[in-house]
Amino acid sequence: MIYFKTLLKFSFLVLFYFILSSFFLNKLNLEVDLGFGFKRIYSREIQKINFTLENLTSNLKKSPSSLDSAKIYLSKARVEYKSIEPFVIAFFPGDARFINRPIILEMAEDDEITNYVEPHGFQYIESMLYSDSVRFFRKRIISEIDNIYSLLRNINQSIESMEIHDRDVFDAMQMHLIRQFMLGFANFETAESRTGVQESKALLISYEKILLEAYPLAEGKQVDVKEELFISINNAVAYLNEVKAGEDPDYFKFYMQYYIPVSEKLVSFRDYFVREETMNTTAINFHNRSVFDPHAFNSNYFLPAKRLSDKERIVELGKILFFDPVLSANNLRACASCHQPDKGFSDGLPKSQAFEPGKFLTRNAPTIVNAVFQRKLFHDGRAFTFEDQAGQVMSNALEMHNDFSQVALKLRTSPEYVRLFRNAYVGTEDTIISNRSILTSIAEYERSIVGMNSRFDKTISGREDLLTADEKEGFNIYMGKGNCASCHFIPLFNGLMPPDYVETEWEIIGVPELKQGYKPKLDPDIGRAGVIDVPIFRHAFKTPTLRNIEVTGPYMHNGVFKTLEEVIEFYDVGGGSGLGYKVPLQTLSSDSLLLTPTEKFQLISFLKSLTDTTYLTSKPSQLPLFPGEDKLNERPIGGDY
């Protein structure tokens, strides 16, 4: 019996030693369950949020004088939610949209024929709580609070049984770092309370807590990597602590000196501590230092393309086709007629030249520089791929007026074109010139037209110091007082919402028609409603990129503004509504921005720092010949008009 007890104790000690050794061995080998640390913190934070929400509800049920306290509790709940929001979005995206979604009416990106998606959650509560009619919204606010409470409780229960891998958590952390600092930091979600700085600080602090719990031990170089990340986080938090309530930070300084180091060190931490098992399939390459790196974006993620055997030759072939007017019915109009390299691949006209000389289209030609970083093409977003876009233009009677079924037959009569296609598509079924290979070639050339290396990019990423003090201050105005970043999201400066880069922003700003006489009025172009006929799209247009804006005027879809000064004045007065036009559902605030002359100058100076046409101005040296077609062989590179 004594022997049996001794054996039992010894077995227990061996088992305990094995478990303990395995635990420390796993820690030292860095094969830990980051999800466990996350779950533990998540549970604690949920309790805090629930307590704050209870206080918020309690204050709403009291006298009107308690509204100030209610606002404080709302901001506190939002700040606390930031600690867990990365993971709610990553693991429960549907619920996340009901907890913290924009307050505008919208439609699902992939389903624009069904009902509107109504606003819900924290942002909706804030809009009502800060409204002059808040007393009428009390019951609705309390209902929204109850909904958030219920969703968080259910999520908390569900997540306990989930298997969460380290890669999932790091993906969520890196994605939300972009979401918060490209959107939330500039008060995109908190237009009334202006708590973007406090929420950003809370997010950074939560990252340190989670990683400290998950990785308490490290060795050698791993210790340095860990400490470097925490130092960068603490430095960023220390700077944000110095920002006074109600004031904007020095955005340029913060991104350059604090955000990028945090992003870079988080990447290093991930590389050292996490064994990757799958390829990155997001818009962002997570192994770049930050989103401000020239190659931070995975261009294949945005507009779909097929895998090609010899992409370089296909791009070069597409370039020749882009500049060749032989694709038009009269051999005088090329893609480059409206997308000219020296004008940022726009045409410099208020409204683009139509096929018939002397006549014009209803809109101007948007730049195709960085168009690959979009989800929809044309001002109204009616095309989903470059192939579709090019095909629509060639077959449009008002543009290139060609019978597209005849284009391939036409090109086959040129031995040079036959050789170019055969070499570009060697080993595929597209060696014989076809409509598909023509469109694919042009599309691949358009996908290659990328300009992400402006003076702004070089400076903010720390590679060179090329911006003046006025240009840097102009960026701060862009992010803060000017409110430009709430529609033209950095760093792409277009309307594709980070960090998923799936949802396209459609804005109704009340653009006037071309000025005639002394009383200009709202432009009659219905915009996106011509594609999807619903009220929220009437006079709505895709938010364009501001990159290369210095060389792509005149501005707006109808070219009504000749200069950037006119554009800034229009926004400063509050758009069409601010000018006194009747603009139903205008998404732009009608309040004046109250920009000073100096601030307007600085803002425009910054916008000009986004110019990058260094590698975008080359044209083919010659076009392929057609035997026996002397007149055709005299066609100009880039078209005649």
XYZ file of C-alpha atoms in Angstrom:
641
model
C 0.000 0.000 0.000
C 2.847 2.375 0.919
C 4.589 1.449 -2.325
C 1.416 2.182 -4.271
C 1.014 5.607 -2.617
C 4.668 6.425 -3.270
C 4.279 5.401 -6.895
C 1.130 7.520 -7.198
C 2.869 10.577 -5.746
C 5.859 10.043 -8.013
C 3.594 9.724 -11.055
C 1.777 12.891 -10.090
C 5.080 14.771 -9.712
C 6.270 13.505 -13.091
C 2.998 14.553 -14.699
C 3.141 17.990 -13.007
C 6.779 18.433 -14.066
C 5.879 17.470 -17.633
C 3.019 19.970 -17.780
C 5.117 22.720 -16.222
C 8.063 21.988 -18.492
C 5.843 21.937 -21.551
C 4.379 25.296 -20.570
C 7.747 26.989 -20.212
C 9.144 25.191 -23.229
C 6.269 26.460 -25.308
C 6.830 29.953 -23.998
C 10.524 29.818 -24.798
C 9.825 28.356 -28.223
C 7.238 31.085 -28.658
C 4.492 28.654 -29.598
C 1.834 30.135 -27.349
C -1.885 30.607 -27.586
C -2.278 34.307 -28.172
C -6.004 33.720 -28.361
C -6.013 32.744 -24.675
C -4.505 36.076 -23.636
C -6.963 37.880 -25.838
C -9.960 36.022 -24.361
C -8.878 36.866 -20.833
C -8.568 40.576 -21.590
C -11.778 40.528 -23.610
C -13.757 39.187 -20.664
C -12.445 41.906 -18.350
C -13.151 44.675 -20.858
C -16.695 43.440 -21.455
C -17.447 43.896 -17.774
C -16.160 47.467 -17.900
C -18.209 48.323 -20.989
C -21.367 46.826 -19.536
C -20.976 48.839 -16.342
C -20.458 52.034 -18.350
C -23.471 51.299 -20.545
C -25.607 50.826 -17.434
C -24.531 54.253 -16.182
C -25.251 55.744 -19.605
C -28.776 54.313 -19.565
C -29.338 55.498 -16.008
C -28.397 59.074 -16.876
C -30.645 59.104 -19.921
C -33.602 58.245 -17.707
C -32.935 61.179 -15.399
C -33.546 64.912 -15.859
C -32.358 66.886 -18.913
C -29.403 68.192 -16.902
C -27.971 64.663 -16.863
C -27.317 64.708 -20.617
C -23.796 66.030 -20.100
C -23.053 63.050 -17.885
C -24.594 60.761 -20.505
C -22.199 62.147 -23.128
C -19.275 61.449 -20.820
C -20.397 57.860 -20.304
C -20.893 57.384 -24.047
C -17.335 58.528 -24.744
C -16.070 56.280 -21.945
C -17.906 53.272 -23.380
C -16.486 53.967 -26.838
C -12.955 54.230 -25.476
C -13.375 50.939 -23.607
C -14.832 49.268 -26.689
C -11.694 50.146 -28.666
C -9.782 47.616 -26.575
C -11.771 44.749 -28.068
C -13.075 46.195 -31.339
C -10.259 44.737 -33.499
C -11.355 41.242 -32.547
C -15.088 41.856 -32.648
C -14.674 43.045 -36.239
C -12.351 40.182 -37.145
C -14.373 37.339 -35.632
C -17.927 38.727 -35.580
C -18.082 41.217 -38.493
C -21.869 41.152 -38.740
C -22.334 42.014 -35.078
C -19.570 44.625 -35.273
C -21.534 46.522 -37.906
C -24.457 46.815 -35.503
C -22.231 47.985 -32.656
C -20.302 50.731 -34.426
C -21.361 51.585 -37.970
C -21.563 54.894 -39.898
C -24.729 56.918 -39.382
C -25.510 57.353 -43.069
C -27.996 55.297 -45.035
C -26.109 52.853 -47.204
C -26.470 49.726 -49.279
C -24.342 46.604 -49.188
C -21.449 46.863 -51.644
C -22.293 43.552 -53.287
C -26.077 43.900 -53.103
C -27.351 47.309 -54.186
C -30.859 46.300 -55.170
C -32.267 45.418 -51.764
C -33.174 47.498 -48.735
C -31.020 50.169 -47.142
C -28.809 49.220 -44.231
C -30.062 51.363 -41.354
C -27.577 53.015 -38.938
C -27.005 51.373 -35.566
C -24.622 51.439 -32.643
C -22.301 53.938 -30.987
C -22.140 56.414 -33.867
C -25.901 56.447 -34.198
C -26.265 57.002 -30.442
C -23.834 59.915 -30.595
C -25.719 61.563 -33.456
C -28.942 61.435 -31.421
C -27.368 62.348 -28.074
C -25.797 65.502 -29.526
C -28.948 66.430 -31.471
C -31.137 69.383 -30.536
C -34.011 66.881 -30.482
C -32.335 64.496 -28.050
C -35.371 64.444 -25.756
C -37.379 62.787 -28.516
C -34.677 60.181 -29.043
C -34.306 58.929 -25.463
C -36.199 55.672 -25.976
C -34.420 54.969 -29.246
C -31.026 55.631 -27.654
C -31.792 53.298 -24.754
C -32.923 50.650 -27.238
C -29.612 50.968 -29.116
C -27.675 50.676 -25.844
C -29.609 47.510 -24.948
C -28.807 46.115 -28.385
C -25.065 46.747 -27.941
C -25.174 45.209 -24.476
C -26.908 42.104 -25.799
C -24.534 41.707 -28.741
C -21.425 42.003 -26.577
C -22.788 39.495 -24.073
C -23.517 36.961 -26.814
C -20.135 37.509 -28.421
C -18.419 37.023 -25.074
C -20.137 33.678 -24.650
C -19.390 32.551 -28.200
C -15.730 33.477 -28.182
C -14.950 31.223 -25.229
C -15.493 28.159 -27.402
C -13.658 29.489 -30.461
C -10.250 28.305 -31.572
C -8.231 31.435 -32.203
C -4.783 31.233 -33.778
C -1.957 33.718 -33.327
C -2.120 34.705 -36.977
C -5.811 35.595 -36.629
C -5.116 37.889 -33.709
C -2.178 39.619 -35.407
C -4.225 40.098 -38.580
C -6.944 41.715 -36.469
C -4.445 43.937 -34.662
C -2.716 45.129 -37.816
C -5.978 45.695 -39.660
C -7.424 47.723 -36.817
C -4.259 49.778 -36.409
C -4.919 50.948 -39.964
C -8.661 51.376 -39.381
C -8.182 53.485 -36.282
C -5.382 55.701 -37.542
C -6.688 56.182 -41.088
C -10.291 56.787 -39.913
C -10.975 57.029 -36.187
C -7.929 59.123 -35.309
C -9.309 62.007 -37.391
C -12.736 61.708 -35.698
C -14.378 59.935 -38.629
C -16.498 58.003 -36.116
C -16.841 60.752 -33.515
C -17.754 63.921 -35.370
C -19.539 65.397 -32.330
C -17.582 64.146 -29.316
C -14.183 64.426 -31.058
C -12.681 61.584 -29.034
C -10.537 60.112 -31.802
C -7.298 60.780 -29.923
C -8.507 59.142 -26.701
C -9.799 56.099 -28.562
C -6.546 55.738 -30.486
C -4.613 55.846 -27.246
C -6.850 53.158 -25.725
C -6.242 50.898 -28.718
C -2.458 51.167 -28.404
C -2.569 50.452 -24.670
C -4.743 47.375 -25.269
C -2.195 45.983 -27.743
C 0.544 46.173 -25.141
C -1.656 44.448 -22.556
C -2.554 41.576 -24.863
C 1.005 40.923 -26.003
C 2.347 41.146 -22.459
C -0.102 38.491 -21.298
C 0.475 36.236 -24.293
C 4.266 36.530 -24.441
C 5.580 36.989 -20.896
C 8.858 35.239 -21.736
C 11.323 35.657 -24.572
C 15.034 35.194 -25.183
C 17.874 36.787 -27.117
C 16.857 38.963 -30.052
C 13.215 38.324 -29.242
C 13.587 40.369 -26.053
C 14.824 43.336 -28.080
C 11.962 43.039 -30.567
C 9.430 42.915 -27.753
C 10.919 45.896 -25.919
C 11.181 47.951 -29.114
C 7.467 47.491 -29.801
C 6.456 48.445 -26.285
C 8.753 51.482 -26.338
C 7.211 52.663 -29.615
C 3.697 52.188 -28.167
C 4.587 54.050 -24.989
C 6.131 56.903 -26.994
C 2.976 57.228 -29.095
C 0.745 57.146 -26.011
C 2.930 59.754 -24.293
C 2.528 62.080 -27.278
C -1.240 61.587 -27.376
C -1.394 62.362 -23.652
C -0.031 65.825 -24.457
C -2.839 66.618 -26.917
C -5.357 68.870 -25.198
C -9.040 67.954 -25.244
C -10.826 69.439 -28.241
C -7.597 70.176 -30.124
C -6.144 68.389 -33.118
C -2.744 66.742 -32.834
C 0.115 67.465 -35.201
C -1.012 64.711 -37.554
C 2.045 64.813 -39.774
C 4.417 64.582 -36.816
C 2.408 61.773 -35.243
C 2.249 59.612 -38.352
C 5.917 60.077 -39.157
C 7.411 59.845 -35.667
C 4.957 57.596 -33.806
C 2.467 55.708 -35.986
C 4.997 54.336 -38.464
C 7.374 53.104 -35.707
C 4.481 51.334 -33.938
C 3.402 49.726 -37.217
C 6.972 48.752 -38.084
C 7.700 47.237 -34.656
C 4.408 45.328 -34.677
C 5.476 43.820 -38.012
C 8.848 42.852 -36.523
C 7.122 41.358 -33.473
C 4.889 39.269 -35.688
C 7.799 38.089 -37.841
C 9.753 36.898 -34.804
C 6.949 35.417 -32.737
C 4.463 33.949 -35.218
C 4.989 31.143 -37.662
C 3.048 31.988 -40.827
C 0.983 29.185 -42.291
C -0.982 30.863 -45.084
C -0.470 33.616 -47.614
C -1.692 37.161 -47.071
C -4.946 37.735 -48.961
C -5.755 41.239 -47.704
C -5.375 44.612 -49.394
C -2.385 45.376 -47.188
C 0.904 43.531 -47.219
C 1.361 43.061 -43.472
C 5.115 42.598 -43.784
C 5.680 46.183 -44.955
C 6.640 48.788 -42.367
C 3.344 50.662 -42.720
C 0.634 51.683 -45.182
C 2.846 54.605 -46.175
C 5.380 52.311 -47.845
C 5.356 52.503 -51.682
C 4.493 48.796 -52.030
C 2.218 48.408 -49.011
C -0.847 47.599 -51.124
C -1.506 44.322 -52.932
C -2.852 45.683 -56.204
C -4.250 42.294 -57.292
C -6.651 42.483 -54.348
C -8.638 45.404 -55.763
C -9.661 44.969 -59.403
C -9.611 41.303 -60.441
C -7.278 40.012 -63.140
C -6.432 36.607 -64.577
C -2.997 35.043 -64.164
C -0.880 35.831 -67.202
C 2.064 33.961 -68.700
C 4.209 36.992 -69.546
C 2.792 40.008 -67.735
C 5.641 42.365 -68.671
C 5.144 41.843 -72.416
C 1.373 42.056 -72.053
C 1.693 45.386 -70.243
C 3.941 46.697 -73.024
C 1.452 45.495 -75.651
C -1.371 47.145 -73.698
C 0.567 50.400 -73.687
C 0.817 50.348 -77.483
C -2.902 49.619 -77.812
C -3.722 52.385 -75.311
C -1.991 54.964 -77.517
C -3.154 53.555 -80.867
C -6.157 55.306 -82.499
C -6.642 52.273 -84.732
C -9.037 51.000 -82.050
C -11.553 53.732 -82.949
C -13.873 53.735 -85.950
C -12.138 56.663 -87.667
C -8.556 55.769 -86.628
C -8.244 59.172 -84.929
C -9.301 58.508 -81.321
C -7.207 56.545 -78.798
C -7.606 55.758 -75.117
C -4.859 58.329 -74.621
C -7.008 61.000 -76.296
C -8.864 61.380 -72.995
C -6.206 59.971 -70.676
C -3.071 61.934 -71.459
C 0.094 61.179 -69.442
C 1.219 64.806 -69.224
C -2.146 65.673 -67.637
C -2.098 62.914 -65.040
C -3.940 60.612 -67.470
C -6.937 62.950 -67.632
C -7.719 65.291 -70.547
C -7.678 68.829 -69.117
C -11.200 69.552 -70.369
C -14.340 70.422 -68.357
C -16.157 67.709 -70.329
C -14.419 65.218 -72.560
C -14.325 65.484 -76.336
C -16.922 63.280 -78.012
C -16.330 61.158 -81.122
C -17.844 63.857 -83.304
C -15.425 66.822 -83.382
C -16.792 69.905 -81.639
C -19.174 67.951 -79.427
C -18.598 66.903 -75.823
C -19.670 64.251 -73.354
C -21.598 65.007 -70.162
C -18.590 64.359 -67.875
C -14.832 64.690 -67.951
C -12.252 61.908 -67.966
C -11.127 60.811 -64.478
C -7.457 60.006 -64.015
C -6.490 56.356 -64.289
C -3.360 56.841 -62.158
C -3.855 54.518 -59.168
C -7.245 53.500 -60.569
C -6.157 49.951 -59.757
C -6.758 50.855 -56.098
C -10.512 51.085 -56.610
C -13.438 48.711 -56.724
C -15.531 50.495 -59.333
C -14.646 52.574 -62.395
C -16.132 55.682 -64.043
C -17.581 58.569 -62.030
C -20.751 56.549 -61.433
C -19.004 53.234 -60.787
C -20.762 51.327 -63.550
C -17.712 49.174 -64.439
C -16.155 46.563 -62.159
C -12.994 45.746 -64.140
C -10.587 47.502 -66.480
C -11.610 45.067 -69.195
C -15.232 46.127 -68.786
C -14.277 49.806 -68.703
C -12.177 49.619 -71.889
C -14.847 47.610 -73.699
C -17.567 50.130 -72.840
C -15.486 53.028 -74.140
C -14.582 51.339 -77.446
C -18.146 50.333 -78.250
C -19.721 53.625 -77.105
C -20.982 55.591 -80.119
C -20.132 58.862 -78.372
C -16.546 57.888 -77.565
C -14.626 55.531 -79.907
C -17.708 54.477 -81.883
C -16.337 51.115 -82.955
C -17.948 47.795 -83.717
C -15.897 45.885 -81.210
C -16.467 42.604 -83.007
C -14.394 44.001 -85.900
C -11.431 45.317 -83.867
C -9.640 41.963 -83.603
C -10.059 41.311 -87.338
C -8.628 44.743 -88.033
C -5.522 44.176 -85.891
C -4.892 40.759 -87.462
C -4.089 42.468 -90.766
C -0.947 43.908 -89.151
C 1.951 41.392 -89.034
C 3.539 43.475 -86.278
C 0.471 43.228 -84.081
C 0.205 39.487 -84.793
C 3.813 39.050 -83.620
C 3.293 41.208 -80.517
C 0.242 39.233 -79.420
C 1.905 35.873 -80.150
C 4.962 36.786 -78.067
C 2.941 38.313 -75.217
C 0.524 35.402 -74.900
C 2.910 32.567 -75.770
C 1.682 29.252 -74.432
C -1.939 30.371 -74.110
C -5.058 30.295 -76.270
C -4.839 34.074 -76.725
C -1.883 34.072 -79.135
C -4.408 34.696 -81.912
C -5.691 38.251 -81.529
C -9.120 38.254 -79.912
C -11.423 40.745 -78.234
C -10.481 39.200 -74.900
C -6.727 39.513 -75.399
C -7.118 43.116 -76.591
C -9.048 44.100 -73.464
C -6.768 42.090 -71.184
C -3.703 43.850 -72.596
C -5.148 47.332 -72.140
C -6.367 46.409 -68.667
C -2.934 45.168 -67.590
C -1.347 48.390 -68.786
C -3.884 50.423 -66.820
C -3.205 48.291 -63.737
C 0.476 49.170 -64.023
C -0.126 52.939 -63.887
C 0.671 53.508 -60.229
C 2.016 56.678 -58.635
C 2.637 56.274 -54.897
C 6.023 57.972 -54.617
C 5.244 61.677 -54.344
C 7.124 64.188 -52.206
C 4.540 63.538 -49.508
C 5.169 59.775 -49.600
C 8.948 60.149 -49.486
C 8.787 62.571 -46.577
C 6.207 60.929 -44.304
C 7.921 57.545 -44.676
C 11.226 59.104 -43.625
C 13.090 58.406 -46.865
C 13.654 62.080 -47.710
C 12.665 65.474 -46.296
C 10.993 67.238 -49.215
C 8.004 69.088 -47.724
C 7.892 72.687 -46.590
C 6.427 73.744 -43.246
C 3.342 75.044 -45.078
C 2.826 71.699 -46.835
C 3.084 69.781 -43.568
C 0.642 72.152 -41.924
C -1.616 71.729 -44.957
C -1.720 67.994 -44.222
C -2.772 68.775 -40.654
C -5.607 70.948 -41.989
C -6.540 68.155 -44.406
C -6.829 65.714 -41.510
C -8.414 68.108 -39.025
C -10.165 71.408 -39.646
C -10.636 70.842 -43.366
C -12.287 67.458 -42.734
C -10.984 66.214 -46.093
C -9.824 62.844 -44.735
C -13.375 61.858 -43.818
C -14.047 61.190 -47.537
C -10.628 61.015 -49.218
C -9.038 58.413 -46.965
C -5.280 58.372 -46.502
C -2.945 57.100 -47.836
C -4.714 56.322 -51.141
C -6.584 59.640 -50.851
C -9.635 58.146 -52.555
C -13.039 56.983 -51.317
C -12.302 53.298 -50.801
C -12.686 52.771 -47.063
C -9.744 51.301 -45.138
C -8.656 48.822 -43.975
C -10.759 46.276 -45.912
C -10.830 48.488 -49.022
C -14.115 47.011 -50.211
C -16.728 49.720 -49.627
C -16.781 52.637 -52.068
C -17.845 56.039 -50.769
C -20.552 57.810 -52.764
C -20.884 61.486 -51.910
C -23.571 64.047 -52.633
C -21.922 67.446 -52.337
C -24.161 69.636 -54.497
C -21.884 70.368 -57.448
C -23.218 73.321 -59.473
C -23.670 73.127 -63.219
C -21.266 74.913 -65.521
C -21.612 78.582 -64.732
C -24.004 80.418 -67.030
C -24.971 83.993 -66.266
C -25.119 85.091 -62.650
C -27.234 82.348 -61.099
C -25.612 78.915 -61.384
C -27.725 76.031 -60.143
C -27.348 72.406 -59.124
C -25.908 70.219 -61.871
C -28.704 68.013 -63.305
C -26.465 64.918 -63.640
C -28.019 62.273 -61.342
C -24.712 60.366 -61.019
C -24.838 56.947 -59.389
C -28.646 56.940 -59.543
C -28.294 56.360 -63.283
C -26.839 52.957 -62.408
C -28.804 52.146 -59.227
C -31.976 54.233 -59.130
C -32.428 54.931 -55.431
C -32.704 58.312 -53.635
C -29.418 58.000 -51.710
C -27.557 57.815 -55.040
C -29.242 60.789 -56.698
C -26.459 63.275 -57.592
C -23.966 60.958 -55.861
C -20.545 60.394 -57.380
C -17.597 58.216 -56.502
C -15.061 59.975 -54.284
C -12.018 60.331 -56.578
C -8.362 60.131 -55.665
C -6.613 63.407 -54.869
C -3.247 62.102 -55.973
C -1.907 64.124 -58.924
C -4.737 66.613 -58.412
C -2.337 69.414 -59.321
C -2.318 68.243 -62.962
C -5.825 66.793 -63.386
C -7.979 69.931 -63.461
C -10.546 71.228 -64.152
C -12.354 69.674 -61.213
C -15.589 67.818 -60.389
C -17.310 65.453 -62.811
C -18.395 68.385 -64.974
C -15.227 70.475 -64.724
C -17.107 73.397 -63.167
C -14.073 74.533 -61.141
C -10.939 75.521 -63.019
C -8.631 75.904 -60.044
C -7.979 74.270 -56.689
C -8.720 77.622 -55.086
C -12.287 77.410 -56.425
C -12.633 73.854 -55.143
C -11.524 74.800 -51.630
C -13.911 77.776 -51.605
C -16.786 75.462 -52.545
C -16.050 73.117 -49.643
C -15.397 75.989 -47.260
C -18.923 77.372 -47.716
C -20.562 73.952 -47.231
C -21.029 72.687 -50.783
C -24.271 73.109 -52.706
C -26.428 73.452 -49.588
C -24.068 76.095 -48.261
C -24.465 77.999 -51.526
C -28.232 77.892 -51.124
C -29.103 75.102 -53.555
C -31.699 72.511 -52.629
C -29.607 69.340 -52.276
C -31.625 66.479 -50.752
C -29.490 64.042 -48.738
C -26.286 66.071 -49.127
C -23.551 64.038 -47.406
C -21.269 67.052 -47.011
C -21.916 69.297 -44.025
C -23.520 72.592 -45.055
C -21.624 74.412 -42.290
C -18.670 76.579 -43.238
C -15.209 75.228 -42.459
C -14.114 78.771 -41.561
C -10.729 78.315 -43.193
C -8.472 81.370 -43.167
C -6.663 82.525 -46.340
C -3.425 81.134 -44.903
C -5.030 77.764 -44.169
C -6.437 77.565 -47.695
C -2.987 78.272 -49.112
C -1.420 75.614 -46.895
C -4.081 73.047 -47.788
C -3.566 73.584 -51.515
C 0.210 73.452 -51.046
C -0.146 70.065 -49.418
C -2.438 68.754 -52.170
C 0.208 69.654 -54.735
C 2.751 67.571 -52.806
C 0.758 64.476 -53.878
C 1.930 64.841 -57.488
C 3.855 61.837 -58.801
C 4.134 61.485 -62.568
C 7.842 60.549 -62.711
C 7.290 57.225 -64.456
C 3.959 57.995 -66.093
C 4.829 60.257 -69.015
C 6.391 57.828 -71.515
C 4.675 56.968 -74.794
C 5.405 54.255 -77.384
C 8.122 55.328 -79.822
C 6.070 54.045 -82.772
C 2.885 52.188 -83.647
C 2.626 48.898 -85.584
C 2.316 49.207 -89.342
C -0.429 47.889 -91.614
C 0.861 46.765 -95.064
C -0.526 48.809 -97.947
C -2.308 51.258 -95.615
C -0.251 54.424 -96.080
C -2.828 56.777 -94.578
C -3.486 54.493 -91.635
C 0.244 54.218 -90.990
C 0.383 57.991 -90.567
C -1.969 57.897 -87.567
C -0.582 59.904 -84.612
C 0.540 58.252 -81.386
C -2.109 59.030 -78.791
C -4.778 60.041 -81.298
C -5.522 63.156 -83.313
C -8.169 64.721 -81.026
